[in-house]
């Protein structure tokens, strides 16, 4: 690992990853041993590795799999299979499944098509996942929702927001997204200091079987293009990604990201009760209007 | 010869070179894949032996 000037054998690498995650959890005060954590699992390497690490560290971590209905359900069925097999291998790894089509009547691609936003499946997907995570976390009394975002994910978004000078997004990008409303779940990202290469290596060395194929809707995504550019920078100058991210977080802490860092006033959605920035229906409930 | 496998693609390279050089010969980028031999992650500087089969696992993957 040139970025850390470190070379580890498998045994020590399997100790190093949880230790690094633990340091991140403690540094940003994400949660403690007494907290009930809801881990959003997709069947991919990051979320399954995160769940594995949290369980190894002794945290009370339960999984949430949101069945989106990708590729007429085939991709979702396959990814759910990885989650089920992972849980079966772990003692006491509890998880629940929310099937979007069964609960709301349409899968994510179907609702995207119905709303004539077929080219924006990813934005519909994100909206639905956020809503479901909030709902499940609130109903289950979880302290927070943990997601498997790694350093590469965060830095790609940071680069995108920087190039477009999206100061509002920059002000809100952080390892912990606080709850600013009673029905808004606190979100935490314990893997933000781990490179994607490290989470993939952890899954491989740990023997975690995960979905290998990229989500079909992610092909050609802008984020992947930024990741490739950042990899080139990292190749020339190891540690660039971590340095970029940590420098950004320091600047953000010092209030140097410009923009208005105050959060908008939140209202209760008149239908589902979840928070929304405008009075009336929230974006999730508006999505289902007239379909 | 040494076989390299990445998703549904395969390449053959001569033994005696490093894993990194072999990856470069395929046109893939070394930072984008993790080399696995016999189910074990191996170092990019490992010298390939005749008969080796190396699976190249994409770093970016999943849902």
mmCIF file of N, CA, C and O in Angstrom, chain A residues 131 168 199 239 262:
data_model
loop_
_atom_site.group_PDB
_atom_site.id
_atom_site.type_symbol
_atom_site.label_atom_id
_atom_site.label_comp_id
_atom_site.label_asym_id
_atom_site.label_seq_id
_atom_site.Cartn_x
_atom_site.Cartn_y
_atom_site.Cartn_z
ATOM 1 N N UNK A 131 -35.311 7.240 1.330
ATOM 2 C CA UNK A 131 -36.617 7.195 2.003
ATOM 3 C C UNK A 131 -36.746 5.907 2.817
ATOM 4 O O UNK A 131 -37.139 5.941 3.981
ATOM 5 N N UNK A 168 -23.018 24.247 -1.903
ATOM 6 C CA UNK A 168 -24.038 23.668 -1.021
ATOM 7 C C UNK A 168 -23.734 22.206 -0.734
ATOM 8 O O UNK A 168 -23.787 21.746 0.412
ATOM 9 N N UNK A 199 -10.800 -2.020 0.373
ATOM 10 C CA UNK A 199 -12.041 -2.735 0.732
ATOM 11 C C UNK A 199 -12.217 -3.968 -0.161
ATOM 12 O O UNK A 199 -12.667 -5.010 0.303
ATOM 13 N N UNK A 239 -1.183 8.611 -2.365
ATOM 14 C CA UNK A 239 -1.678 9.344 -1.195
ATOM 15 C C UNK A 239 -2.478 10.580 -1.566
ATOM 16 O O UNK A 239 -3.035 11.242 -0.691
ATOM 17 N N UNK A 262 -25.792 26.610 6.828
ATOM 18 C CA UNK A 262 -26.974 26.383 7.654
ATOM 19 C C UNK A 262 -27.923 25.448 6.905
ATOM 20 O O UNK A 262 -27.962 25.456 5.672
#
